[in-house]
Amino acid sequence: MPKKKTSENVTVGITPVALKEHEHAHCIDDAINTAEAYCKNAKLRFTPIRRKVLEILAQEHRAIGAYAILERLRENGFGSQPPLAYRALEFLTKHGLAHKVERLNAFISCTHPTKEHSPAFLICRTCSSVAETTLDAAKTSLGGIARAANFRMEGLVMESEGLCSSCSRAAT
Amino acid sequence: MPKKKTSENVTVGITPVALKEHEHAHCIDDAINTAEAYCKNAKLRFTPIRRKVLEILAQEHRAIGAYAILERLRENGFGSQPPLAYRALEFLTKHGLAHKVERLNAFISCTHPTKEHSPAFLICRTCSSVAETTLDAAKTSLGGIARAANFRMEGLVMESEGLCSSCSRAAT
DNA sequence: CGATGTTATGTTATAATGTAACATTATTGA
DNA sequence: TCAATAATGTTACATTATAACATAACATCG
């Protein structure tokens, strides 16, 4: 992350949503609260381990690998067998509360939960920050090509690796 | 693949380039010939193992995992240690002669070699066919967002999973 | 309540994917 | 032909992910 100010107030350095300087504690609270409300409404069980995994993810605007999550789980008194992490991640991604960043084989908490969307990511190769934005898959250029080919799109992975604004400036 | 006709003449069922019924032998020859010319021109070494890996990839309009490639290499008298496959794949992807499909952790031969491009893929979840098309990364919706955020895009992963035309029809 | 079906978790084992590191061989170019 | 570079051979291991089955928690309906 470009500039760390305090553990509570972090500069994130990309625009979409993980953007700009912000009270980062809000991100975590928002993610948890939104997930809680969403699960309650949809009659899904927001269990302790699922909550903890989302908390872990929401603590950073970066993607985190399953085994790193697993380590954090262990530190918090949960078991440390891979299925624990993968099952919680499956639940969170299935319901749009988190996403997998394919390019990194790692996971990130969603910054636009509840909204039906195709996520897209800007991944900084220097500071590892990952910013999420949303797309209408059908309106992308690939959507047009798919339509012309009678290909029925069901999911879209769109991720760009490069340099975020801060790191790009620093690299000059 | 939607309909197999003969080993030489295969219906591929998506439009972009792996499109339509075609003399599939041409795909393989083209891939090899283009790669050979490209390497000669760029003074790169198109070694036997690199050639064989490209041949293996070009035999299918599907993505193939590194270990499946490795097995094919072994059948052809090459060694079967992972680095053999990964090094050849690194060479081929670096020079745009093949691509990695991130969603599948697998590789596919490029159908638009030599042209500088951002590849994009339509992946059929039923028949596993993968069709490649090209994009101008900067002109995608994510390109616009990146520009607004001063994010310097260096690479783009764009992959859609869904149903190809044939499988979509069959699923009705 | 209590039986029962369903969902989630615990646990072991293993599969699949990918890389580091170093030795040897081949090729290039002075 | 020598030295530098690039490619391959080889061993070992790191990382990511899942199968399979047992137990526990929860829901709900009689």
mmCIF file of C-alpha atoms (C1' of nucleotides) in Angstrom:
data_model
loop_
_atom_site.group_PDB
_atom_site.id
_atom_site.type_symbol
_atom_site.label_atom_id
_atom_site.label_comp_id
_atom_site.label_asym_id
_atom_site.label_seq_id
_atom_site.Cartn_x
_atom_site.Cartn_y
_atom_site.Cartn_z
ATOM 1 C CA MET A 1 0.000 0.000 0.000
ATOM 2 C CA PRO A 2 1.423 3.343 -1.005
ATOM 3 C CA LYS A 3 1.607 5.202 2.257
ATOM 4 C CA LYS A 4 0.741 3.793 5.606
ATOM 5 C CA LYS A 5 -0.348 6.450 8.030
ATOM 6 C CA THR A 6 -1.730 4.662 11.052
ATOM 7 C CA SER A 7 -3.231 1.255 11.329
ATOM 8 C CA GLU A 8 -6.637 2.901 11.289
ATOM 9 C CA ASN A 9 -6.102 5.462 8.607
ATOM 10 C CA VAL A 10 -4.470 4.253 5.488
ATOM 11 C CA THR A 11 -3.793 5.760 2.103
ATOM 12 C CA VAL A 12 -4.802 3.260 -0.500
ATOM 13 C CA GLY A 13 -3.928 5.041 -3.668
ATOM 14 C CA ILE A 14 -6.314 3.880 -6.371
ATOM 15 C CA THR A 15 -9.537 5.474 -7.244
ATOM 16 C CA PRO A 16 -12.437 3.075 -7.719
ATOM 17 C CA VAL A 17 -13.535 2.361 -4.178
ATOM 18 C CA ALA A 18 -10.511 1.235 -2.244
ATOM 19 C CA LEU A 19 -9.634 4.766 -3.189
ATOM 20 C CA LYS A 20 -8.046 7.633 -1.450
ATOM 21 C CA GLU A 21 -7.289 8.230 2.126
ATOM 22 C CA HIS A 22 -10.040 6.902 4.298
ATOM 23 C CA GLU A 23 -10.887 5.739 7.774
ATOM 24 C CA HIS A 24 -10.091 2.165 7.106
ATOM 25 C CA ALA A 25 -11.954 0.858 10.161
ATOM 26 C CA HIS A 26 -15.127 1.761 8.295
ATOM 27 C CA CYS A 27 -14.260 -0.686 5.538
ATOM 28 C CA ILE A 28 -14.095 -3.545 7.983
ATOM 29 C CA ASP A 29 -17.237 -2.560 9.854
ATOM 30 C CA ASP A 30 -19.117 -1.994 6.634
ATOM 31 C CA ALA A 31 -18.089 -5.319 5.204
ATOM 32 C CA ILE A 32 -19.151 -7.174 8.329
ATOM 33 C CA ASN A 33 -22.373 -5.269 8.816
ATOM 34 C CA THR A 34 -23.391 -5.601 5.203
ATOM 35 C CA ALA A 35 -22.621 -9.285 5.215
ATOM 36 C CA GLU A 36 -24.553 -9.779 8.396
ATOM 37 C CA ALA A 37 -27.612 -8.001 7.052
ATOM 38 C CA TYR A 38 -27.367 -9.783 3.729
ATOM 39 C CA CYS A 39 -27.154 -13.213 5.349
ATOM 40 C CA LYS A 40 -29.977 -12.487 7.713
ATOM 41 C CA ASN A 41 -32.150 -11.414 4.839
ATOM 42 C CA ALA A 42 -31.232 -14.392 2.691
ATOM 43 C CA LYS A 43 -31.455 -16.832 5.601
ATOM 44 C CA LEU A 44 -27.816 -17.752 5.298
ATOM 45 C CA ARG A 45 -25.701 -18.651 8.268
ATOM 46 C CA PHE A 46 -23.003 -16.102 8.914
ATOM 47 C CA THR A 47 -21.030 -18.396 11.187
ATOM 48 C CA PRO A 48 -18.024 -17.391 13.317
ATOM 49 C CA ILE A 49 -15.515 -18.784 10.888
ATOM 50 C CA ARG A 50 -17.119 -17.080 7.897
ATOM 51 C CA ARG A 51 -17.237 -13.835 9.798
ATOM 52 C CA LYS A 52 -13.618 -14.145 10.828
ATOM 53 C CA VAL A 53 -12.475 -14.857 7.277
ATOM 54 C CA LEU A 54 -14.342 -11.812 6.014
ATOM 55 C CA GLU A 55 -12.798 -9.735 8.801
ATOM 56 C CA ILE A 56 -9.360 -10.932 7.790
ATOM 57 C CA LEU A 57 -9.996 -10.073 4.161
ATOM 58 C CA ALA A 58 -11.523 -6.704 4.921
ATOM 59 C CA GLN A 59 -8.491 -5.657 6.895
ATOM 60 C CA GLU A 60 -6.555 -5.055 3.707
ATOM 61 C CA HIS A 61 -7.113 -3.689 0.253
ATOM 62 C CA ARG A 62 -5.016 -6.540 -1.002
ATOM 63 C CA ALA A 63 -5.723 -10.074 -2.030
ATOM 64 C CA ILE A 64 -4.803 -12.693 0.538
ATOM 65 C CA GLY A 65 -3.956 -16.309 -0.167
ATOM 66 C CA ALA A 66 -5.944 -19.114 1.391
ATOM 67 C CA TYR A 67 -3.004 -20.314 3.432
ATOM 68 C CA ALA A 68 -2.306 -16.855 4.807
ATOM 69 C CA ILE A 69 -5.936 -16.693 5.860
ATOM 70 C CA LEU A 70 -5.563 -20.093 7.412
ATOM 71 C CA GLU A 71 -2.666 -18.859 9.502
ATOM 72 C CA ARG A 72 -4.713 -15.940 10.723
ATOM 73 C CA LEU A 73 -7.518 -18.310 11.580
ATOM 74 C CA ARG A 74 -5.180 -20.423 13.640
ATOM 75 C CA GLU A 75 -3.965 -17.331 15.499
ATOM 76 C CA ASN A 76 -7.580 -16.669 16.342
ATOM 77 C CA GLY A 77 -8.239 -20.050 17.813
ATOM 78 C CA PHE A 78 -9.739 -21.753 14.799
ATOM 79 C CA GLY A 79 -8.388 -24.916 13.228
ATOM 80 C CA SER A 80 -5.754 -24.728 10.535
ATOM 81 C CA GLN A 81 -6.789 -27.364 8.031
ATOM 82 C CA PRO A 82 -7.128 -26.048 4.472
ATOM 83 C CA PRO A 83 -10.797 -26.981 4.078
ATOM 84 C CA LEU A 84 -11.721 -24.527 6.817
ATOM 85 C CA ALA A 85 -10.460 -21.610 4.826
ATOM 86 C CA TYR A 86 -11.588 -22.892 1.451
ATOM 87 C CA ARG A 87 -15.103 -23.601 2.659
ATOM 88 C CA ALA A 88 -15.530 -20.183 4.172
ATOM 89 C CA LEU A 89 -14.107 -18.605 1.015
ATOM 90 C CA GLU A 90 -16.445 -20.636 -1.118
ATOM 91 C CA PHE A 91 -19.382 -19.345 0.877
ATOM 92 C CA LEU A 92 -18.217 -15.736 0.740
ATOM 93 C CA THR A 93 -17.437 -15.761 -2.977
ATOM 94 C CA LYS A 94 -20.621 -17.616 -3.861
ATOM 95 C CA HIS A 95 -22.658 -14.878 -2.224
ATOM 96 C CA GLY A 96 -20.617 -12.003 -3.565
ATOM 97 C CA LEU A 97 -19.175 -10.985 -0.210
ATOM 98 C CA ALA A 98 -15.658 -11.707 -1.399
ATOM 99 C CA HIS A 99 -13.967 -12.427 -4.699
ATOM 100 C CA LYS A 100 -11.144 -14.523 -5.969
ATOM 101 C CA VAL A 101 -8.481 -12.646 -7.897
ATOM 102 C CA GLU A 102 -7.550 -15.270 -10.477
ATOM 103 C CA ARG A 103 -4.328 -13.643 -11.462
ATOM 104 C CA LEU A 104 -3.084 -13.960 -7.884
ATOM 105 C CA ASN A 105 -4.867 -17.105 -6.732
ATOM 106 C CA ALA A 106 -5.918 -15.050 -3.775
ATOM 107 C CA PHE A 107 -9.019 -13.525 -2.244
ATOM 108 C CA ILE A 108 -10.320 -10.095 -1.422
ATOM 109 C CA SER A 109 -13.370 -8.792 0.353
ATOM 110 C CA CYS A 110 -15.936 -7.193 -1.874
ATOM 111 C CA THR A 111 -16.289 -3.439 -1.719
ATOM 112 C CA HIS A 112 -19.657 -3.472 -3.462
ATOM 113 C CA PRO A 113 -21.573 -6.216 -1.718
ATOM 114 C CA THR A 114 -25.283 -6.690 -2.265
ATOM 115 C CA LYS A 115 -25.120 -5.085 -5.681
ATOM 116 C CA GLU A 116 -25.315 -7.636 -8.442
ATOM 117 C CA HIS A 117 -22.130 -7.054 -10.377
ATOM 118 C CA SER A 118 -19.180 -8.308 -12.301
ATOM 119 C CA PRO A 119 -16.129 -7.247 -10.385
ATOM 120 C CA ALA A 120 -12.972 -6.023 -12.080
ATOM 121 C CA PHE A 121 -9.623 -5.398 -10.451
ATOM 122 C CA LEU A 122 -6.633 -3.133 -10.798
ATOM 123 C CA ILE A 123 -3.664 -4.893 -9.268
ATOM 124 C CA CYS A 124 -0.506 -2.980 -8.468
ATOM 125 C CA ARG A 125 2.563 -5.114 -9.015
ATOM 126 C CA THR A 126 4.628 -2.947 -6.711
ATOM 127 C CA CYS A 127 2.544 -2.348 -3.607
ATOM 128 C CA SER A 128 0.144 -5.248 -4.183
ATOM 129 C CA SER A 129 -2.889 -3.082 -3.618
ATOM 130 C CA VAL A 130 -5.987 -4.330 -5.377
ATOM 131 C CA ALA A 131 -8.791 -1.948 -6.238
ATOM 132 C CA GLU A 132 -12.192 -3.250 -7.185
ATOM 133 C CA THR A 133 -14.601 -1.679 -9.587
ATOM 134 C CA THR A 134 -17.748 -3.032 -11.152
ATOM 135 C CA LEU A 135 -18.745 -3.672 -14.712
ATOM 136 C CA ASP A 136 -21.775 -4.675 -16.659
ATOM 137 C CA ALA A 137 -20.367 -7.783 -18.290
ATOM 138 C CA ALA A 138 -22.724 -7.590 -21.249
ATOM 139 C CA LYS A 139 -21.562 -4.087 -22.095
ATOM 140 C CA THR A 140 -17.872 -4.897 -22.222
ATOM 141 C CA SER A 141 -16.171 -5.399 -25.552
ATOM 142 C CA LEU A 142 -15.997 -9.096 -24.843
ATOM 143 C CA GLY A 143 -19.718 -9.022 -24.140
ATOM 144 C CA GLY A 144 -20.329 -7.825 -27.680
ATOM 145 C CA ILE A 145 -18.124 -10.491 -29.152
ATOM 146 C CA ALA A 146 -19.833 -13.136 -27.042
ATOM 147 C CA ARG A 147 -23.245 -11.978 -28.188
ATOM 148 C CA ALA A 148 -22.200 -12.097 -31.826
ATOM 149 C CA ALA A 149 -20.918 -15.611 -31.293
ATOM 150 C CA ASN A 150 -24.014 -16.750 -29.395
ATOM 151 C CA PHE A 151 -21.829 -17.408 -26.428
ATOM 152 C CA ARG A 152 -23.808 -17.188 -23.205
ATOM 153 C CA MET A 153 -21.646 -15.384 -20.671
ATOM 154 C CA GLU A 154 -22.099 -16.577 -17.126
ATOM 155 C CA GLY A 155 -19.118 -15.071 -15.427
ATOM 156 C CA LEU A 156 -16.409 -12.597 -16.231
ATOM 157 C CA VAL A 157 -12.873 -12.312 -14.975
ATOM 158 C CA MET A 158 -11.335 -8.933 -15.669
ATOM 159 C CA GLU A 159 -8.101 -8.016 -13.988
ATOM 160 C CA SER A 160 -5.341 -5.658 -14.919
ATOM 161 C CA GLU A 161 -1.891 -5.740 -13.479
ATOM 162 C CA GLY A 162 0.190 -2.616 -13.554
ATOM 163 C CA LEU A 163 1.222 0.315 -11.436
ATOM 164 C CA CYS A 164 -1.143 2.203 -9.203
ATOM 165 C CA SER A 165 -1.044 5.956 -9.194
ATOM 166 C CA SER A 166 1.336 6.248 -6.242
ATOM 167 C CA CYS A 167 3.741 3.582 -7.393
ATOM 168 C CA SER A 168 3.649 4.909 -10.906
ATOM 169 C CA ARG A 169 4.656 8.348 -9.668
ATOM 170 C CA ALA A 170 7.341 6.851 -7.478
ATOM 171 C CA ALA A 171 8.721 4.863 -10.406
ATOM 172 C CA THR A 172 9.394 7.913 -12.526
ATOM 173 C CA MET B 1 -15.582 -29.628 -28.307
ATOM 174 C CA PRO B 2 -19.075 -29.571 -29.702
ATOM 175 C CA LYS B 3 -18.923 -32.120 -32.471
ATOM 176 C CA LYS B 4 -15.961 -34.154 -33.403
ATOM 177 C CA LYS B 5 -15.944 -35.088 -37.047
ATOM 178 C CA THR B 6 -12.555 -36.550 -37.807
ATOM 179 C CA SER B 7 -9.291 -35.944 -36.118
ATOM 180 C CA GLU B 8 -8.393 -33.630 -38.981
ATOM 181 C CA ASN B 9 -11.628 -31.757 -39.347
ATOM 182 C CA VAL B 10 -13.243 -30.530 -36.220
ATOM 183 C CA THR B 11 -16.202 -28.318 -35.478
ATOM 184 C CA VAL B 12 -15.173 -25.848 -32.860
ATOM 185 C CA GLY B 13 -18.307 -23.895 -32.366
ATOM 186 C CA ILE B 14 -17.360 -20.392 -31.293
ATOM 187 C CA THR B 15 -16.902 -17.460 -33.534
ATOM 188 C CA PRO B 16 -13.813 -15.361 -32.830
ATOM 189 C CA VAL B 17 -11.072 -17.400 -34.455
ATOM 190 C CA ALA B 18 -11.274 -20.892 -33.113
ATOM 191 C CA LEU B 19 -14.529 -20.495 -34.891
ATOM 192 C CA LYS B 20 -16.563 -22.641 -37.167
ATOM 193 C CA GLU B 21 -15.757 -25.816 -38.924
ATOM 194 C CA HIS B 22 -12.246 -25.751 -40.236
ATOM 195 C CA GLU B 23 -9.381 -27.861 -41.408
ATOM 196 C CA HIS B 24 -7.813 -28.135 -38.060
ATOM 197 C CA ALA B 25 -4.451 -29.281 -39.402
ATOM 198 C CA HIS B 26 -4.018 -25.737 -40.676
ATOM 199 C CA CYS B 27 -4.191 -24.397 -37.148
ATOM 200 C CA ILE B 28 -1.278 -26.539 -36.108
ATOM 201 C CA ASP B 29 0.804 -25.793 -39.180
ATOM 202 C CA ASP B 30 0.060 -22.114 -38.954
ATOM 203 C CA ALA B 31 0.992 -21.940 -35.307
ATOM 204 C CA ILE B 32 4.279 -23.694 -35.909
ATOM 205 C CA ASN B 33 5.155 -21.827 -39.071
ATOM 206 C CA THR B 34 4.321 -18.475 -37.586
ATOM 207 C CA ALA B 35 6.296 -19.228 -34.461
ATOM 208 C CA GLU B 36 9.239 -20.373 -36.500
ATOM 209 C CA ALA B 37 9.252 -17.244 -38.612
ATOM 210 C CA TYR B 38 8.769 -15.040 -35.604
ATOM 211 C CA CYS B 39 11.631 -16.615 -33.702
ATOM 212 C CA LYS B 40 13.924 -16.471 -36.675
ATOM 213 C CA ASN B 41 13.180 -12.830 -37.139
ATOM 214 C CA ALA B 42 13.604 -12.017 -33.463
ATOM 215 C CA LYS B 43 16.679 -14.222 -33.134
ATOM 216 C CA LEU B 44 15.009 -16.435 -30.607
ATOM 217 C CA ARG B 45 15.692 -20.119 -30.359
ATOM 218 C CA PHE B 46 12.708 -22.224 -31.299
ATOM 219 C CA THR B 47 14.116 -25.380 -29.752
ATOM 220 C CA PRO B 48 12.657 -28.885 -30.112
ATOM 221 C CA ILE B 49 10.980 -28.810 -26.752
ATOM 222 C CA ARG B 50 9.430 -25.408 -27.357
ATOM 223 C CA ARG B 51 8.235 -26.523 -30.728
ATOM 224 C CA LYS B 52 6.758 -29.698 -29.300
ATOM 225 C CA VAL B 53 4.924 -27.816 -26.552
ATOM 226 C CA LEU B 54 3.449 -25.441 -29.095
ATOM 227 C CA GLU B 55 2.428 -28.391 -31.246
ATOM 228 C CA ILE B 56 0.716 -29.995 -28.275
ATOM 229 C CA LEU B 57 -1.131 -26.788 -27.496
ATOM 230 C CA ALA B 58 -2.114 -26.136 -31.084
ATOM 231 C CA GLN B 59 -3.688 -29.534 -31.388
ATOM 232 C CA GLU B 60 -6.707 -28.390 -29.420
ATOM 233 C CA HIS B 61 -8.855 -25.326 -29.074
ATOM 234 C CA ARG B 62 -8.783 -25.956 -25.389
ATOM 235 C CA ALA B 63 -6.508 -24.953 -22.576
ATOM 236 C CA ILE B 64 -4.154 -27.669 -21.396
ATOM 237 C CA GLY B 65 -2.590 -27.929 -17.959
ATOM 238 C CA ALA B 66 1.167 -27.970 -17.538
ATOM 239 C CA TYR B 67 1.152 -31.516 -16.242
ATOM 240 C CA ALA B 68 -0.907 -32.787 -19.145
ATOM 241 C CA ILE B 69 1.620 -31.186 -21.462
ATOM 242 C CA LEU B 70 4.357 -32.822 -19.479
ATOM 243 C CA GLU B 71 2.795 -36.212 -20.033
ATOM 244 C CA ARG B 72 2.620 -35.604 -23.752
ATOM 245 C CA LEU B 73 6.251 -34.552 -23.699
ATOM 246 C CA ARG B 74 7.214 -37.773 -22.004
ATOM 247 C CA GLU B 75 5.300 -39.761 -24.617
ATOM 248 C CA ASN B 76 7.375 -37.978 -27.199
ATOM 249 C CA GLY B 77 10.688 -38.868 -25.698
ATOM 250 C CA PHE B 78 11.327 -35.727 -23.698
ATOM 251 C CA GLY B 79 11.887 -35.653 -19.969
ATOM 252 C CA SER B 80 8.975 -35.339 -17.606
ATOM 253 C CA GLN B 81 10.175 -32.973 -14.936
ATOM 254 C CA PRO B 82 7.887 -29.980 -14.372
ATOM 255 C CA PRO B 83 10.492 -27.332 -15.210
ATOM 256 C CA LEU B 84 10.669 -28.627 -18.768
ATOM 257 C CA ALA B 85 7.065 -27.759 -19.420
ATOM 258 C CA TYR B 86 7.056 -24.570 -17.394
ATOM 259 C CA ARG B 87 10.147 -23.210 -19.072
ATOM 260 C CA ALA B 88 8.831 -23.827 -22.538
ATOM 261 C CA LEU B 89 5.492 -22.296 -21.545
ATOM 262 C CA GLU B 90 7.256 -19.291 -20.102
ATOM 263 C CA PHE B 91 9.050 -18.782 -23.388
ATOM 264 C CA LEU B 92 5.911 -19.195 -25.464
ATOM 265 C CA THR B 93 3.767 -16.925 -23.325
ATOM 266 C CA LYS B 94 6.461 -14.299 -23.003
ATOM 267 C CA HIS B 95 6.607 -14.003 -26.768
ATOM 268 C CA GLY B 96 2.881 -14.144 -27.324
ATOM 269 C CA LEU B 97 2.907 -17.536 -29.009
ATOM 270 C CA ALA B 98 0.740 -19.016 -26.281
ATOM 271 C CA HIS B 99 -1.296 -17.691 -23.395
ATOM 272 C CA LYS B 100 -2.173 -18.735 -19.905
ATOM 273 C CA VAL B 101 -5.874 -18.910 -19.151
ATOM 274 C CA GLU B 102 -5.882 -17.768 -15.553
ATOM 275 C CA ARG B 103 -9.333 -19.042 -14.804
ATOM 276 C CA LEU B 104 -8.203 -22.559 -15.680
ATOM 277 C CA ASN B 105 -4.555 -22.469 -14.680
ATOM 278 C CA ALA B 106 -3.907 -23.855 -18.117
ATOM 279 C CA PHE B 107 -2.368 -22.857 -21.420
ATOM 280 C CA ILE B 108 -3.491 -22.391 -24.980
ATOM 281 C CA SER B 109 -1.738 -21.629 -28.227
ATOM 282 C CA CYS B 110 -2.281 -18.157 -29.557
ATOM 283 C CA THR B 111 -4.483 -17.798 -32.595
ATOM 284 C CA HIS B 112 -3.257 -14.275 -33.323
ATOM 285 C CA PRO B 113 0.466 -14.539 -32.989
ATOM 286 C CA THR B 114 2.763 -11.717 -34.067
ATOM 287 C CA LYS B 115 0.041 -9.116 -33.584
ATOM 288 C CA GLU B 116 0.605 -7.114 -30.436
ATOM 289 C CA HIS B 117 -2.570 -7.696 -28.495
ATOM 290 C CA SER B 118 -4.396 -8.273 -25.266
ATOM 291 C CA PRO B 119 -6.028 -11.648 -25.561
ATOM 292 C CA ALA B 120 -9.494 -12.376 -24.217
ATOM 293 C CA PHE B 121 -11.138 -15.746 -23.909
ATOM 294 C CA LEU B 122 -14.570 -17.309 -24.064
ATOM 295 C CA ILE B 123 -14.474 -20.523 -22.082
ATOM 296 C CA CYS B 124 -17.243 -23.070 -22.439
ATOM 297 C CA ARG B 125 -17.909 -24.823 -19.163
ATOM 298 C CA THR B 126 -19.516 -27.762 -20.915
ATOM 299 C CA CYS B 127 -17.239 -28.682 -23.803
ATOM 300 C CA SER B 128 -14.174 -26.865 -22.453
ATOM 301 C CA SER B 129 -13.527 -25.150 -25.756
ATOM 302 C CA VAL B 130 -11.676 -21.879 -25.423
ATOM 303 C CA ALA B 131 -11.970 -19.216 -28.106
ATOM 304 C CA GLU B 132 -9.534 -16.363 -28.241
ATOM 305 C CA THR B 133 -10.227 -12.872 -29.397
ATOM 306 C CA THR B 134 -8.187 -9.715 -29.087
ATOM 307 C CA LEU B 135 -8.810 -6.420 -27.402
ATOM 308 C CA ASP B 136 -7.235 -3.049 -27.117
ATOM 309 C CA ALA B 137 -6.772 -2.987 -23.357
ATOM 310 C CA ALA B 138 -6.853 0.790 -23.186
ATOM 311 C CA LYS B 139 -10.253 0.906 -24.856
ATOM 312 C CA THR B 140 -11.986 -1.462 -22.488
ATOM 313 C CA SER B 141 -14.204 -0.100 -19.749
ATOM 314 C CA LEU B 142 -11.531 -1.028 -17.242
ATOM 315 C CA GLY B 143 -9.048 0.900 -19.349
ATOM 316 C CA GLY B 144 -11.122 4.028 -18.857
ATOM 317 C CA ILE B 145 -11.346 3.499 -15.139
ATOM 318 C CA ALA B 146 -7.623 2.871 -14.934
ATOM 319 C CA ARG B 147 -6.878 6.056 -16.834
ATOM 320 C CA ALA B 148 -9.112 8.078 -14.536
ATOM 321 C CA ALA B 149 -7.310 6.586 -11.566
ATOM 322 C CA ASN B 150 -3.858 7.148 -13.032
ATOM 323 C CA PHE B 151 -3.335 3.425 -12.936
ATOM 324 C CA ARG B 152 -0.807 2.320 -15.541
ATOM 325 C CA MET B 153 -2.106 -0.886 -17.089
ATOM 326 C CA GLU B 154 0.593 -3.320 -18.081
ATOM 327 C CA GLY B 155 -1.409 -6.457 -18.657
ATOM 328 C CA LEU B 156 -5.012 -7.465 -18.895
ATOM 329 C CA VAL B 157 -6.738 -10.711 -18.057
ATOM 330 C CA MET B 158 -10.196 -10.973 -19.578
ATOM 331 C CA GLU B 159 -11.944 -14.288 -19.564
ATOM 332 C CA SER B 160 -15.578 -15.233 -19.612
ATOM 333 C CA GLU B 161 -16.906 -18.591 -18.633
ATOM 334 C CA GLY B 162 -20.240 -19.670 -19.995
ATOM 335 C CA LEU B 163 -21.803 -21.743 -22.708
ATOM 336 C CA CYS B 164 -20.615 -21.748 -26.277
ATOM 337 C CA SER B 165 -23.139 -21.572 -29.031
ATOM 338 C CA SER B 166 -23.384 -25.345 -29.545
ATOM 339 C CA CYS B 167 -23.595 -26.223 -25.896
ATOM 340 C CA SER B 168 -26.026 -23.421 -25.271
ATOM 341 C CA ARG B 169 -28.327 -24.783 -27.973
ATOM 342 C CA ALA B 170 -27.940 -28.291 -26.645
ATOM 343 C CA ALA B 171 -28.813 -27.149 -23.127
ATOM 344 C CA THR B 172 -32.190 -25.758 -24.114
ATOM 345 C "C1'" DC C 1 -39.872 -32.133 23.172
ATOM 346 C "C1'" DG C 2 -37.657 -35.384 20.052
ATOM 347 C "C1'" DA C 3 -36.962 -37.491 15.695
ATOM 348 C "C1'" DT C 4 -35.146 -36.346 11.341
ATOM 349 C "C1'" DG C 5 -33.165 -34.070 7.516
ATOM 350 C "C1'" DT C 6 -29.928 -30.565 6.344
ATOM 351 C "C1'" DT C 7 -26.063 -27.709 6.777
ATOM 352 C "C1'" DA C 8 -21.682 -26.781 8.738
ATOM 353 C "C1'" DT C 9 -17.451 -28.195 10.775
ATOM 354 C "C1'" DG C 10 -13.550 -31.401 12.058
ATOM 355 C "C1'" DT C 11 -10.012 -34.289 10.235
ATOM 356 C "C1'" DT C 12 -6.968 -37.035 7.372
ATOM 357 C "C1'" DA C 13 -4.993 -37.633 3.336
ATOM 358 C "C1'" DT C 14 -3.692 -36.476 -1.147
ATOM 359 C "C1'" DA C 15 -4.050 -34.103 -5.695
ATOM 360 C "C1'" DA C 16 -2.737 -30.389 -8.700
ATOM 361 C "C1'" DT C 17 -0.013 -26.515 -9.754
ATOM 362 C "C1'" DG C 18 4.309 -24.085 -9.686
ATOM 363 C "C1'" DT C 19 9.379 -22.778 -8.440
ATOM 364 C "C1'" DA C 20 14.224 -22.588 -6.458
ATOM 365 C "C1'" DA C 21 18.623 -23.917 -7.079
ATOM 366 C "C1'" DC C 22 22.385 -25.810 -9.050
ATOM 367 C "C1'" DA C 23 24.874 -28.868 -12.497
ATOM 368 C "C1'" DT C 24 25.597 -29.758 -17.281
ATOM 369 C "C1'" DT C 25 25.316 -29.030 -22.136
ATOM 370 C "C1'" DA C 26 24.669 -26.332 -26.343
ATOM 371 C "C1'" DT C 27 25.024 -22.110 -28.896
ATOM 372 C "C1'" DT C 28 26.716 -17.634 -29.944
ATOM 373 C "C1'" DG C 29 29.938 -14.349 -30.922
ATOM 374 C "C1'" DA C 30 34.319 -12.320 -30.167
ATOM 375 C "C1'" DT D 1 38.984 -21.672 -29.688
ATOM 376 C "C1'" DC D 2 37.651 -19.387 -25.774
ATOM 377 C "C1'" DA D 3 34.476 -17.086 -23.030
ATOM 378 C "C1'" DA D 4 29.889 -15.618 -22.271
ATOM 379 C "C1'" DT D 5 25.218 -16.620 -22.578
ATOM 380 C "C1'" DA D 6 21.252 -19.353 -23.035
ATOM 381 C "C1'" DA D 7 18.993 -23.689 -22.637
ATOM 382 C "C1'" DT D 8 18.303 -28.046 -20.596
ATOM 383 C "C1'" DG D 9 18.756 -31.791 -16.992
ATOM 384 C "C1'" DT D 10 17.744 -32.911 -12.331
ATOM 385 C "C1'" DT D 11 16.529 -32.906 -7.481
ATOM 386 C "C1'" DA D 12 13.938 -31.208 -4.196
ATOM 387 C "C1'" DC D 13 10.359 -28.618 -2.457
ATOM 388 C "C1'" DA D 14 6.680 -24.832 -2.095
ATOM 389 C "C1'" DT D 15 2.076 -23.442 -2.883
ATOM 390 C "C1'" DT D 16 -2.662 -24.013 -3.936
ATOM 391 C "C1'" DA D 17 -6.711 -26.893 -3.765
ATOM 392 C "C1'" DT D 18 -9.898 -30.872 -3.116
ATOM 393 C "C1'" DA D 19 -11.827 -35.643 -1.993
ATOM 394 C "C1'" DA D 20 -13.844 -38.231 1.361
ATOM 395 C "C1'" DC D 21 -15.783 -39.379 5.417
ATOM 396 C "C1'" DA D 22 -16.921 -38.523 10.442
ATOM 397 C "C1'" DT D 23 -19.066 -35.604 13.837
ATOM 398 C "C1'" DA D 24 -21.638 -31.745 15.455
ATOM 399 C "C1'" DA D 25 -24.996 -27.923 15.181
ATOM 400 C "C1'" DC D 26 -29.272 -26.276 13.654
ATOM 401 C "C1'" DA D 27 -34.029 -26.204 11.759
ATOM 402 C "C1'" DT D 28 -38.515 -27.746 11.588
ATOM 403 C "C1'" DC D 29 -42.299 -30.350 11.937
ATOM 404 C "C1'" DG D 30 -44.854 -33.878 14.099
#
